[in-house]
PDB file of C-alpha atoms and ligand atoms in Angstrom:
ATOM      1  CA  MET A  29     -11.020 -13.991 -26.327  1.00  0.00           C
ATOM      2  CA  ALA A  30      -7.413 -15.777 -25.159  1.00  0.00           C
ATOM      3  CA  ARG A  31      -7.524 -18.170 -27.610  1.00  0.00           C
ATOM      4  CA  PHE A  32      -8.715 -15.453 -30.454  1.00  0.00           C
ATOM      5  CA  MET A  33      -6.219 -13.214 -28.984  1.00  0.00           C
ATOM      6  CA  TYR A  34      -3.174 -16.184 -29.153  1.00  0.00           C
ATOM      7  CA  GLY A  35      -0.198 -15.639 -31.466  1.00  0.00           C
ATOM      8  CA  ARG A  36      -1.657 -12.145 -31.236  1.00  0.00           C
ATOM      9  CA  ASN A  37       0.384  -8.953 -30.309  1.00  0.00           C
ATOM     10  CA  GLY A  38      -1.842  -7.557 -27.441  1.00  0.00           C
ATOM     11  CA  ALA A  39      -1.305  -4.967 -25.489  1.00  0.00           C
ATOM     12  CA  ASP A  40       2.657  -3.840 -25.127  1.00  0.00           C
ATOM     13  CA  GLN A  41       4.176  -0.379 -23.883  1.00  0.00           C
ATOM     14  CA  LEU A  42       3.751   1.549 -26.977  1.00  0.00           C
ATOM     15  CA  CYS A  43       0.006   0.411 -27.134  1.00  0.00           C
ATOM     16  CA  TRP A  44      -0.650   2.270 -23.656  1.00  0.00           C
ATOM     17  CA  ALA A  45       1.279   5.163 -24.921  1.00  0.00           C
ATOM     18  CA  ILE A  46      -1.209   5.490 -28.233  1.00  0.00           C
ATOM     19  CA  LEU A  47      -3.688   5.155 -26.434  1.00  0.00           C
ATOM     20  CA  ILE A  48      -2.716   7.964 -23.920  1.00  0.00           C
ATOM     21  CA  ALA A  49      -1.765   9.836 -27.035  1.00  0.00           C
ATOM     22  CA  GLU A  50      -5.486   9.549 -28.208  1.00  0.00           C
ATOM     23  CA  LEU A  51      -6.932  10.285 -24.600  1.00  0.00           C
ATOM     24  CA  ALA A  52      -4.378  13.328 -24.706  1.00  0.00           C
ATOM     25  CA  LEU A  53      -5.766  14.533 -28.153  1.00  0.00           C
ATOM     26  CA  SER A  54      -9.439  14.628 -27.377  1.00  0.00           C
ATOM     27  CA  LEU A  55      -9.329  16.403 -24.352  1.00  0.00           C
ATOM     28  CA  LEU A  56      -7.063  19.510 -26.150  1.00  0.00           C
ATOM     29  CA  SER A  57      -9.448  19.361 -28.930  1.00  0.00           C
ATOM     30  CA  SER A  58     -12.580  19.887 -25.884  1.00  0.00           C
ATOM     31  CA  LEU A  59     -10.038  22.465 -24.408  1.00  0.00           C
ATOM     32  CA  ILE A  60      -8.997  24.104 -27.611  1.00  0.00           C
ATOM     33  CA  ARG A  61     -12.188  25.755 -29.229  1.00  0.00           C
ATOM     34  CA  ASN A  62     -10.604  25.753 -33.086  1.00  0.00           C
ATOM     35  CA  GLN A  63     -12.125  24.246 -35.856  1.00  0.00           C
ATOM     36  CA  TYR A  64      -9.088  23.291 -37.868  1.00  0.00           C
ATOM     37  CA  PHE A  65      -7.231  21.695 -34.810  1.00  0.00           C
ATOM     38  CA  SER A  66     -10.225  19.876 -33.949  1.00  0.00           C
ATOM     39  CA  ALA A  67     -10.471  18.596 -37.130  1.00  0.00           C
ATOM     40  CA  PHE A  68      -6.390  17.851 -36.935  1.00  0.00           C
ATOM     41  CA  ALA A  69      -7.354  15.838 -33.576  1.00  0.00           C
ATOM     42  CA  HIS A  70     -10.215  14.167 -35.024  1.00  0.00           C
ATOM     43  CA  TYR A  71      -8.110  12.615 -38.008  1.00  0.00           C
ATOM     44  CA  ALA A  72      -5.260  12.145 -35.665  1.00  0.00           C
ATOM     45  CA  SER A  73      -6.956  10.114 -33.033  1.00  0.00           C
ATOM     46  CA  LEU A  74      -8.926   8.378 -35.572  1.00  0.00           C
ATOM     47  CA  PHE A  75      -5.462   7.559 -37.067  1.00  0.00           C
ATOM     48  CA  LEU A  76      -4.271   6.387 -33.709  1.00  0.00           C
ATOM     49  CA  CYS A  77      -7.115   4.263 -33.182  1.00  0.00           C
ATOM     50  CA  VAL A  78      -6.687   2.118 -36.180  1.00  0.00           C
ATOM     51  CA  TYR A  79      -2.921   2.118 -35.751  1.00  0.00           C
ATOM     52  CA  LEU A  80      -3.854   0.694 -32.077  1.00  0.00           C
ATOM     53  CA  PHE A  81      -6.295  -2.043 -33.397  1.00  0.00           C
ATOM     54  CA  PHE A  82      -3.626  -3.087 -35.762  1.00  0.00           C
ATOM     55  CA  ARG A  83      -1.235  -3.491 -33.196  1.00  0.00           C
ATOM     56  CA  LEU A  84      -3.140  -5.286 -30.795  1.00  0.00           C
ATOM     57  CA  PHE A  85      -4.319  -7.782 -33.310  1.00  0.00           C
ATOM     58  CA  SER A  86      -1.566  -8.467 -35.393  1.00  0.00           C
ATOM     59  CA  ARG A  87      -0.083 -11.675 -36.230  1.00  0.00           C
ATOM     60  CA  ASN A  88       3.573 -10.059 -37.123  1.00  0.00           C
ATOM     61  CA  LEU A  89       4.709 -10.072 -33.755  1.00  0.00           C
ATOM     62  CA  GLU A  90       8.589  -9.842 -34.657  1.00  0.00           C
ATOM     63  CA  LYS A  91       7.983  -6.633 -36.483  1.00  0.00           C
ATOM     64  CA  ARG A  92       6.185  -5.544 -33.583  1.00  0.00           C
ATOM     65  CA  ARG A  93       8.314  -6.287 -30.625  1.00  0.00           C
ATOM     66  CA  ALA A  94      11.026  -4.236 -33.062  1.00  0.00           C
ATOM     67  CA  GLU A  95       8.371  -1.157 -33.085  1.00  0.00           C
ATOM     68  CA  ASN A  96       8.353  -1.552 -29.110  1.00  0.00           C
ATOM     69  CA  ALA A  97      11.374  -2.011 -28.623  1.00  0.00           C
ATOM     70  CA  LYS A  98      12.172   1.577 -30.130  1.00  0.00           C
ATOM     71  CA  PHE A  99       9.833   2.841 -28.622  1.00  0.00           C
ATOM     72  CA  MET A 100      10.956   1.705 -25.048  1.00  0.00           C
ATOM     73  CA  GLN A 101      14.503   2.816 -26.194  1.00  0.00           C
ATOM     74  CA  TRP A 102      13.465   6.323 -26.762  1.00  0.00           C
ATOM     75  CA  TRP A 103      11.134   5.830 -23.569  1.00  0.00           C
ATOM     76  CA  GLY A 104      12.879   4.061 -21.061  1.00  0.00           C
ATOM     77  CA  PRO A 105      15.257   6.574 -19.629  1.00  0.00           C
ATOM     78  CA  LYS A 106      12.566   9.184 -19.742  1.00  0.00           C
ATOM     79  CA  GLN A 107      10.487   6.351 -17.490  1.00  0.00           C
ATOM     80  CA  SER A 108      12.995   6.018 -15.202  1.00  0.00           C
ATOM     81  CA  ALA A 109      14.018   9.434 -14.736  1.00  0.00           C
ATOM     82  CA  LEU A 110      10.259  10.158 -13.923  1.00  0.00           C
ATOM     83  CA  ARG A 111      10.365   7.506 -11.356  1.00  0.00           C
ATOM     84  CA  GLY A 112      13.088   8.795  -9.903  1.00  0.00           C
ATOM     85  CA  ALA A 113      12.260  11.998  -9.205  1.00  0.00           C
ATOM     86  CA  LYS A 114       8.411  10.931  -7.577  1.00  0.00           C
ATOM     87  CA  ALA A 115      10.787   8.551  -5.361  1.00  0.00           C
ATOM     88  CA  ARG A 116      12.949  11.883  -4.227  1.00  0.00           C
ATOM     89  CA  ARG A 117       9.904  13.926  -4.041  1.00  0.00           C
ATOM     90  CA  ALA A 118       8.239  10.919  -1.833  1.00  0.00           C
ATOM     91  CA  ASP A 119      11.522  10.412   0.629  1.00  0.00           C
ATOM     92  CA  LYS A 120      10.937  12.970   3.333  1.00  0.00           C
ATOM     93  CA  ALA A 121      13.642  11.529   5.381  1.00  0.00           C
ATOM     94  CA  HIS A 122      16.333  12.687   2.980  1.00  0.00           C
ATOM     95  CA  LYS A 123      17.770  15.933   0.706  1.00  0.00           C
ATOM     96  CA  TYR A 124      18.707  15.362  -3.045  1.00  0.00           C
ATOM     97  CA  VAL A 125      21.589  17.192  -4.177  1.00  0.00           C
ATOM     98  CA  LYS A 126      22.454  17.140  -7.426  1.00  0.00           C
ATOM     99  CA  CYS A 127      25.759  17.010  -8.732  1.00  0.00           C
ATOM    100  CA  SER A 128      27.292  18.704 -11.761  1.00  0.00           C
ATOM    101  CA  CYS A 129      27.813  15.223 -13.285  1.00  0.00           C
ATOM    102  CA  GLY A 130      24.192  14.667 -13.245  1.00  0.00           C
ATOM    103  CA  THR A 131      24.069  12.166 -10.297  1.00  0.00           C
ATOM    104  CA  TYR A 132      21.707  12.320  -7.190  1.00  0.00           C
ATOM    105  CA  CYS A 133      23.679  12.195  -3.930  1.00  0.00           C
ATOM    106  CA  ARG A 134      21.783  11.683  -0.963  1.00  0.00           C
ATOM    107  CA  VAL A 135      22.156  13.249   2.492  1.00  0.00           C
ATOM    108  CA  PRO A 136      20.108  12.725   5.751  1.00  0.00           C
ATOM    109  CA  ARG A 137      18.034  15.822   6.455  1.00  0.00           C
ATOM    110  CA  GLY A 138      18.591  17.881   9.346  1.00  0.00           C
ATOM    111  CA  VAL A 139      21.894  16.301  10.655  1.00  0.00           C
ATOM    112  CA  GLY A 140      22.985  20.555   9.185  1.00  0.00           C
ATOM    113  CA  ARG A 141      26.083  21.642   7.109  1.00  0.00           C
ATOM    114  CA  VAL A 142      27.906  18.302   5.769  1.00  0.00           C
ATOM    115  CA  GLU A 143      30.619  18.151   3.334  1.00  0.00           C
ATOM    116  CA  LEU A 144      29.564  15.940   0.143  1.00  0.00           C
ATOM    117  CA  THR A 145      31.318  13.671  -1.723  1.00  0.00           C
ATOM    118  CA  CYS A 146      29.989  12.629  -4.833  1.00  0.00           C
ATOM    119  CA  PRO A 147      30.136   9.220  -4.829  1.00  0.00           C
ATOM    120  CA  LYS A 148      30.497   9.338  -9.046  1.00  0.00           C
ATOM    121  CA  CYS A 149      33.022  11.987  -9.551  1.00  0.00           C
ATOM    122  CA  GLY A 150      34.659  12.592  -6.793  1.00  0.00           C
ATOM    123  CA  LYS A 151      33.472  16.925  -6.248  1.00  0.00           C
ATOM    124  CA  LYS A 152      33.065  17.933  -2.907  1.00  0.00           C
ATOM    125  CA  GLN A 153      30.602  20.111  -1.854  1.00  0.00           C
ATOM    126  CA  ILE A 154      28.880  21.883   1.246  1.00  0.00           C
ATOM    127  CA  VAL A 155      25.138  21.033   1.871  1.00  0.00           C
ATOM    128  CA  LYS A 156      22.921  22.564   4.156  1.00  0.00           C
ATOM    129  CA  THR A 157      20.475  19.947   5.098  1.00  0.00           C
TER     130      THR A 157
HETATM  131 ZN1   ZN B   5      29.468  14.312  -9.504  1.00  0.00          ZN
END
């Protein structure tokens, strides 16, 4: 298998995204009982499946890498925003205040009212922790 995959694209981020899209489609089609939608979902997931295998075993690495880079250009910022939101939710020791410039400012919880100065734009605001 390793020898067979040598010189081929293999699974990159775009492949994983296609796989997830396929799973989401099949889940949707089992939830939505509509014959037109299930027909659409069937052909769409078939197409995605073919495209997925085409990308996995493609030998045209340059093109596949360019496609993946394009996808990551679109998805990368969203992914890091999602990761940031998850980390902020997990952090119970701090409060995160979003500034009007879009920056998240971190303040420790339980210290009462503090004047917060945004490190990016310097705007001040009073925050209750
Ligand atoms: Zn700011």
